mmCIF file of C-alpha atoms and ligand atoms in Angstrom:
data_model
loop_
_atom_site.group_PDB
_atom_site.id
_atom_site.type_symbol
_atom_site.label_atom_id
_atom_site.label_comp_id
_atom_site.label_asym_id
_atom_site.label_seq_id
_atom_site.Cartn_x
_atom_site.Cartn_y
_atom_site.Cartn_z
ATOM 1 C CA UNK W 261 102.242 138.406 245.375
ATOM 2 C CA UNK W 262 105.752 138.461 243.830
ATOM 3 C CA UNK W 263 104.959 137.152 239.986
ATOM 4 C CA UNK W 264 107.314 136.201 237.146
ATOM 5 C CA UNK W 265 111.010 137.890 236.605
ATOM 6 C CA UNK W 266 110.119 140.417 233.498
ATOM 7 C CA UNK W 267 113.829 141.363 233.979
ATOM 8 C CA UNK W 268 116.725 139.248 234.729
ATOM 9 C CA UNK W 269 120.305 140.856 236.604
ATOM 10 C CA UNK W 270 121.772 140.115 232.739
ATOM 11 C CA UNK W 271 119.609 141.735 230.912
ATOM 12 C CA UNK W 272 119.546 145.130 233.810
ATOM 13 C CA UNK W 273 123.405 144.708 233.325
ATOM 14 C CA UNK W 274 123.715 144.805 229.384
ATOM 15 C CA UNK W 275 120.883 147.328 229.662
ATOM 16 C CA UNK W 276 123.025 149.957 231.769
ATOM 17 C CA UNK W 277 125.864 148.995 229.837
ATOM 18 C CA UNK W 278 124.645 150.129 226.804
ATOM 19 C CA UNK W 279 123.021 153.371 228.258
ATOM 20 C CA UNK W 280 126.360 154.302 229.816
ATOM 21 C CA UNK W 281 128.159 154.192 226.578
ATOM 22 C CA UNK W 282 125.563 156.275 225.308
ATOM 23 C CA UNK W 283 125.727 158.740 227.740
ATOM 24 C CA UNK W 284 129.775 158.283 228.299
ATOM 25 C CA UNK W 285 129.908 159.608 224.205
ATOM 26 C CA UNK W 286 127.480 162.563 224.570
ATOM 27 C CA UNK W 287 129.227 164.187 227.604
ATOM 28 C CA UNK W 288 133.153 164.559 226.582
ATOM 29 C CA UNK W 289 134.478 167.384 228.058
ATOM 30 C CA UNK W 290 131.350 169.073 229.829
ATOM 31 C CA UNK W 291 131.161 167.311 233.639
ATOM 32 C CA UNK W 292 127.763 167.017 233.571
ATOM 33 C CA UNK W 293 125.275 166.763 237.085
ATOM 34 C CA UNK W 294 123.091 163.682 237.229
ATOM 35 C CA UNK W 295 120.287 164.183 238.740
ATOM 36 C CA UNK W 296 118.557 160.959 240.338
ATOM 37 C CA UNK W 297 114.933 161.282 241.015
ATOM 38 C CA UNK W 298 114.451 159.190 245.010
ATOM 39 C CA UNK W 299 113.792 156.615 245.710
ATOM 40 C CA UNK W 300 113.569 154.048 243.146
ATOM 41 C CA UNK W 301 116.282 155.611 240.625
ATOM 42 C CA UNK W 302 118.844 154.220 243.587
ATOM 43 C CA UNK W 303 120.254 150.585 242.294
ATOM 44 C CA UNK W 304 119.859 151.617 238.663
ATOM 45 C CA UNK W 305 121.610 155.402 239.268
ATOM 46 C CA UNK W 306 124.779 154.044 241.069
ATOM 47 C CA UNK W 307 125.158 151.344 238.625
ATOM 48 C CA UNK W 308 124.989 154.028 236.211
ATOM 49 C CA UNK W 309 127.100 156.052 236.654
ATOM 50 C CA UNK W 310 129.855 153.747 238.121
ATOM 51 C CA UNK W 311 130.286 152.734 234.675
ATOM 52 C CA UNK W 312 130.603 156.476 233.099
ATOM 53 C CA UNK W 313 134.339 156.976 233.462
ATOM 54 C CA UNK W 314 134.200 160.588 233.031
ATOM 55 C CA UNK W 315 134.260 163.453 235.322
ATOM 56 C CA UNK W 316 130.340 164.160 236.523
ATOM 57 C CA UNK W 317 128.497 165.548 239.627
ATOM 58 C CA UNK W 318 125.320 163.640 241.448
ATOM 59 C CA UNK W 319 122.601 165.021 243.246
ATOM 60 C CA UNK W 320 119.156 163.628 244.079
ATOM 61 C CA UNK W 321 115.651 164.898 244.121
ATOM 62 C CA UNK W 322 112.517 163.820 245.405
ATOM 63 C CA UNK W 323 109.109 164.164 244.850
ATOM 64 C CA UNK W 324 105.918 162.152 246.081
ATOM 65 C CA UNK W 325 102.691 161.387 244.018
ATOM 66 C CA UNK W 326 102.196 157.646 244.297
ATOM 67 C CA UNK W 327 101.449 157.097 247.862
ATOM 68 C CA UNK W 328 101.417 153.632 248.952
ATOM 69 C CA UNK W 329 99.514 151.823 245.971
ATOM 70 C CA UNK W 330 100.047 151.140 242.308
ATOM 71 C CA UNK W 331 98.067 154.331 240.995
ATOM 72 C CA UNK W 332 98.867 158.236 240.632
ATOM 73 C CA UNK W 333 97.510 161.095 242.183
ATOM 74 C CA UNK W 334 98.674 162.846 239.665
ATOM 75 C CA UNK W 335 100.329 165.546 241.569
ATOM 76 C CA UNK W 336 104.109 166.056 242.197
ATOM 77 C CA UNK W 337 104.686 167.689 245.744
ATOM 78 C CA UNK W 338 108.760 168.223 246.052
ATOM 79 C CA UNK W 339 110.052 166.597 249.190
ATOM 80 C CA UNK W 340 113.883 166.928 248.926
ATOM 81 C CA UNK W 341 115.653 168.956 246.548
ATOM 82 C CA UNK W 342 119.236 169.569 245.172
ATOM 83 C CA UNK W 343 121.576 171.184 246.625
ATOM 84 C CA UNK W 344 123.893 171.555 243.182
ATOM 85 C CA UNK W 345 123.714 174.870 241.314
ATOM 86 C CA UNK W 346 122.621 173.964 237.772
ATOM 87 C CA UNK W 347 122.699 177.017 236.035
ATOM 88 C CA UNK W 348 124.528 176.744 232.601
ATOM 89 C CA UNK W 349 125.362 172.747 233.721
ATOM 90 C CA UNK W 350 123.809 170.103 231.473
ATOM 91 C CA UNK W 351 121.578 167.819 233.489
ATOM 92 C CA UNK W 352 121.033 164.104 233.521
ATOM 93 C CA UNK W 353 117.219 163.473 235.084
ATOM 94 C CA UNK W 354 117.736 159.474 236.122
ATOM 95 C CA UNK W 355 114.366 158.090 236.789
ATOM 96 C CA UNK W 356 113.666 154.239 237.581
ATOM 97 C CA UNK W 357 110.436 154.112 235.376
ATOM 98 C CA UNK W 358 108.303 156.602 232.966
ATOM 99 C CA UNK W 359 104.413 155.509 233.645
ATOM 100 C CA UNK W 360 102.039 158.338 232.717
ATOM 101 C CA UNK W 361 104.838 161.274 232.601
ATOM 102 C CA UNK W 362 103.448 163.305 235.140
ATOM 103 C CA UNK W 363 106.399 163.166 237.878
ATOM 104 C CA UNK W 364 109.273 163.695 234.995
ATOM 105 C CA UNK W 365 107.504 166.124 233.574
ATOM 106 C CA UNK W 366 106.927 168.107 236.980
ATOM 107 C CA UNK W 367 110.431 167.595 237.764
ATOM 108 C CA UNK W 368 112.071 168.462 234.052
ATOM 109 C CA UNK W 369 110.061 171.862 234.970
ATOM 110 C CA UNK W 370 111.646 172.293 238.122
ATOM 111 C CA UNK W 371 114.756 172.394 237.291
ATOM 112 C CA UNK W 372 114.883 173.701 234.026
ATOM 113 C CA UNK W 373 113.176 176.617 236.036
ATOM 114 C CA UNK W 374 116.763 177.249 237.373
ATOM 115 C CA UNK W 375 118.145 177.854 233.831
ATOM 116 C CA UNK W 376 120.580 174.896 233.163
ATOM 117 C CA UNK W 377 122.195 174.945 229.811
ATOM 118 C CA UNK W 378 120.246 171.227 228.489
ATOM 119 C CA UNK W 379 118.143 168.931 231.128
ATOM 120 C CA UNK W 380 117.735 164.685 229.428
ATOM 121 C CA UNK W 381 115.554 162.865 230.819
ATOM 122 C CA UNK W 382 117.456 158.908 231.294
ATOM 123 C CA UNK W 383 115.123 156.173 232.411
ATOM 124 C CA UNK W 384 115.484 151.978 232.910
ATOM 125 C CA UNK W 385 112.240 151.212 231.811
ATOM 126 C CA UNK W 386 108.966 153.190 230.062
ATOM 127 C CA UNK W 387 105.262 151.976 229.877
ATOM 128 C CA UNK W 388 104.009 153.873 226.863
ATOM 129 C CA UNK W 389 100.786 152.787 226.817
ATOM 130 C CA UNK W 390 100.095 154.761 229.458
ATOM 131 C CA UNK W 391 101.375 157.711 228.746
ATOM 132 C CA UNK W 392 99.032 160.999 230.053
ATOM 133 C CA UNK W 393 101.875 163.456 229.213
ATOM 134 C CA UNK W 394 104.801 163.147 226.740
ATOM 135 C CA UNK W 395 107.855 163.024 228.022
ATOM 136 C CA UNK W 396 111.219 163.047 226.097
ATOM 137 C CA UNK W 397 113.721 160.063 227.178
ATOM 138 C CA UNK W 398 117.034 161.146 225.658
ATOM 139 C CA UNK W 399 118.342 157.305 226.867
ATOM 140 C CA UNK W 400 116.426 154.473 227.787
ATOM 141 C CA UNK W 401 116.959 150.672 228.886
ATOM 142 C CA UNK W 402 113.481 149.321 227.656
ATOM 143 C CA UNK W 403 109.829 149.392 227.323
ATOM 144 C CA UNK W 404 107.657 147.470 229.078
ATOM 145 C CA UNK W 405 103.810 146.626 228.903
ATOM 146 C CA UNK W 406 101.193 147.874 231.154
ATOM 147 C CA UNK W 407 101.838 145.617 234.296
ATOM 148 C CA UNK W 408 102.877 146.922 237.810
ATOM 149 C CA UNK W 409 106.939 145.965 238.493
ATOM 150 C CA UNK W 410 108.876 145.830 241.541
ATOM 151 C CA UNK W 411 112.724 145.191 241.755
ATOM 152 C CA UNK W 412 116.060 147.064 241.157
ATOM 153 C CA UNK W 413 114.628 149.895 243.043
ATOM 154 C CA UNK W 414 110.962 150.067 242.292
ATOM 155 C CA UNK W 415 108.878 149.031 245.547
ATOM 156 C CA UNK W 416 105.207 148.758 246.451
ATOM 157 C CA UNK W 417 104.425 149.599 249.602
ATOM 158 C CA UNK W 418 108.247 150.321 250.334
ATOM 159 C CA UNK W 419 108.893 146.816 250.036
ATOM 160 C CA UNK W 420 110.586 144.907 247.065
ATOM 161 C CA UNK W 421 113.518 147.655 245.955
ATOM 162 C CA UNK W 422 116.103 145.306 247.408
ATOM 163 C CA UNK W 423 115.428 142.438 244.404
ATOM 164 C CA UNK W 424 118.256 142.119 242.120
ATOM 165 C CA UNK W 425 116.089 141.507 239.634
ATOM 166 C CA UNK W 426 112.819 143.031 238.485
ATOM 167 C CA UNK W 427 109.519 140.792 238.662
ATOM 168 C CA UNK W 428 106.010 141.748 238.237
ATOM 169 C CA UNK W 429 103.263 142.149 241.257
ATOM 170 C CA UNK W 430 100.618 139.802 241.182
ATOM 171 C CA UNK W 431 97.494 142.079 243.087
ATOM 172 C CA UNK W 432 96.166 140.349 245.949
ATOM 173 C CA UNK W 433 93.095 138.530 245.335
HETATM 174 P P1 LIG Z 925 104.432 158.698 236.502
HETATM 175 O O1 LIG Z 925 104.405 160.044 237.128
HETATM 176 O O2 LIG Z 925 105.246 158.624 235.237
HETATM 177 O O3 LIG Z 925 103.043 158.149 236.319
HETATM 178 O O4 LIG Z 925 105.023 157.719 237.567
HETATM 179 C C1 LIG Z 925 106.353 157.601 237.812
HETATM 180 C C2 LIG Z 925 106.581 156.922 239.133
HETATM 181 O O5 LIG Z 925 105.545 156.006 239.455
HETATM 182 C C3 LIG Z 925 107.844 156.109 239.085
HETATM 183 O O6 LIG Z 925 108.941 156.872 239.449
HETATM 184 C C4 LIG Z 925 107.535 155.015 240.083
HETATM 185 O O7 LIG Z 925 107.877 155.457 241.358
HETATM 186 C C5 LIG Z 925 106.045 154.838 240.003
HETATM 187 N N1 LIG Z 925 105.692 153.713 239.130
HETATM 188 C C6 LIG Z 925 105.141 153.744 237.907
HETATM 189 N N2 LIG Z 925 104.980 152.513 237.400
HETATM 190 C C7 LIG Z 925 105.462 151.670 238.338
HETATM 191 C C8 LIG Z 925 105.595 150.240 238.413
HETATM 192 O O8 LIG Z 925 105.252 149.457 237.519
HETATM 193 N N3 LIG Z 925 106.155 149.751 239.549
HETATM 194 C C9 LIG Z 925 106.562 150.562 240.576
HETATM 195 N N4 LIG Z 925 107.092 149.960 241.635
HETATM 196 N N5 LIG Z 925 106.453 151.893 240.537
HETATM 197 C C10 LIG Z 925 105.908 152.437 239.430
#
């Protein structure tokens, strides 16, 4: 059951806002790619980098480990990968949510394996507290506490990504 909003469409605004002025100062002169990991990066990566007004390259990625329910595997199988050549490029991984680390960190790995020049990790939201591997989050909208969101992207059950706003999910029962 759809619970409270945790995040309201201000706060996701002045939240990408600020991250894109991060990011807009770090990349003068160097046409970075960004890299947005599928499916749920979608809302929050256009947004993104709509508001970056300087010359970059996107590209997506996608891996599967959560299946269908609110808990890992804990194994990253690659499903699509990029097509841009990212050798000597500095790399912008865009990721809807950090949970235990395991995808990012299987991902980072991928595609520092094709010798980039620098690979940052950029992510909306982070749950710390559950954290199995670190990850490093060069730029990052906020944390959150341990409860399961959908909205803005993030889905259960493929449902949900179309909210405008994110809201937690109440389990069933
Ligand atoms: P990690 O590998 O860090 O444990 O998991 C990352 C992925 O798990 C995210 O990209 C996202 O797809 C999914 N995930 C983790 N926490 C949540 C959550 O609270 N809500 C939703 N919808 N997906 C989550």
């Amino acid at each position: 059951m759809l619970g409270r909003v945790v995040i309201s469409q201000e706060e996701i605004a002045e939240m990408v806002d600020r991250m894109a002025s991060e990011i807009s100062a770090e990349i003068e002169g160097r046409s970075p790619v960004f890299v947005g990991v599928l499916k749920g990066c979608v809302f929050f990566f256009t947004d993104l980098v709509q508001r970056i007004k300087k010359p970059l390259e996107v590209d997506f990625i996608q891996v599967s480990s959560y299946g269908s329910g609110t808990n890992s595997s804990g194994t990253v199988v690659l499903v699509k990968d990029i097509t841009a050549d990212v050798r000597d490029r500095d790399v912008y991984l865009v990721e809807d949510i950090v949970d235990t680390g395991v995808t990012l960190n299987d991902v980072a790995a991928m595609i520092r394996a094709r010798h980039p020049r620098s690979v940052r990790i950029v992510s909306l939201l982070s749950k710390p507290s559950r954290r199995k591997v670190e990850v490093d989050v060069a730029h990052l909208g906020m944390e959150i506490e341990d409860v399961f969101v959908v909205g803005y992207g993030l889905d259960y059950a493929e449902e949900y990504r179309n909210l405008p706003q994110i809201h937690e999910l109440i389990p069933e029962g």
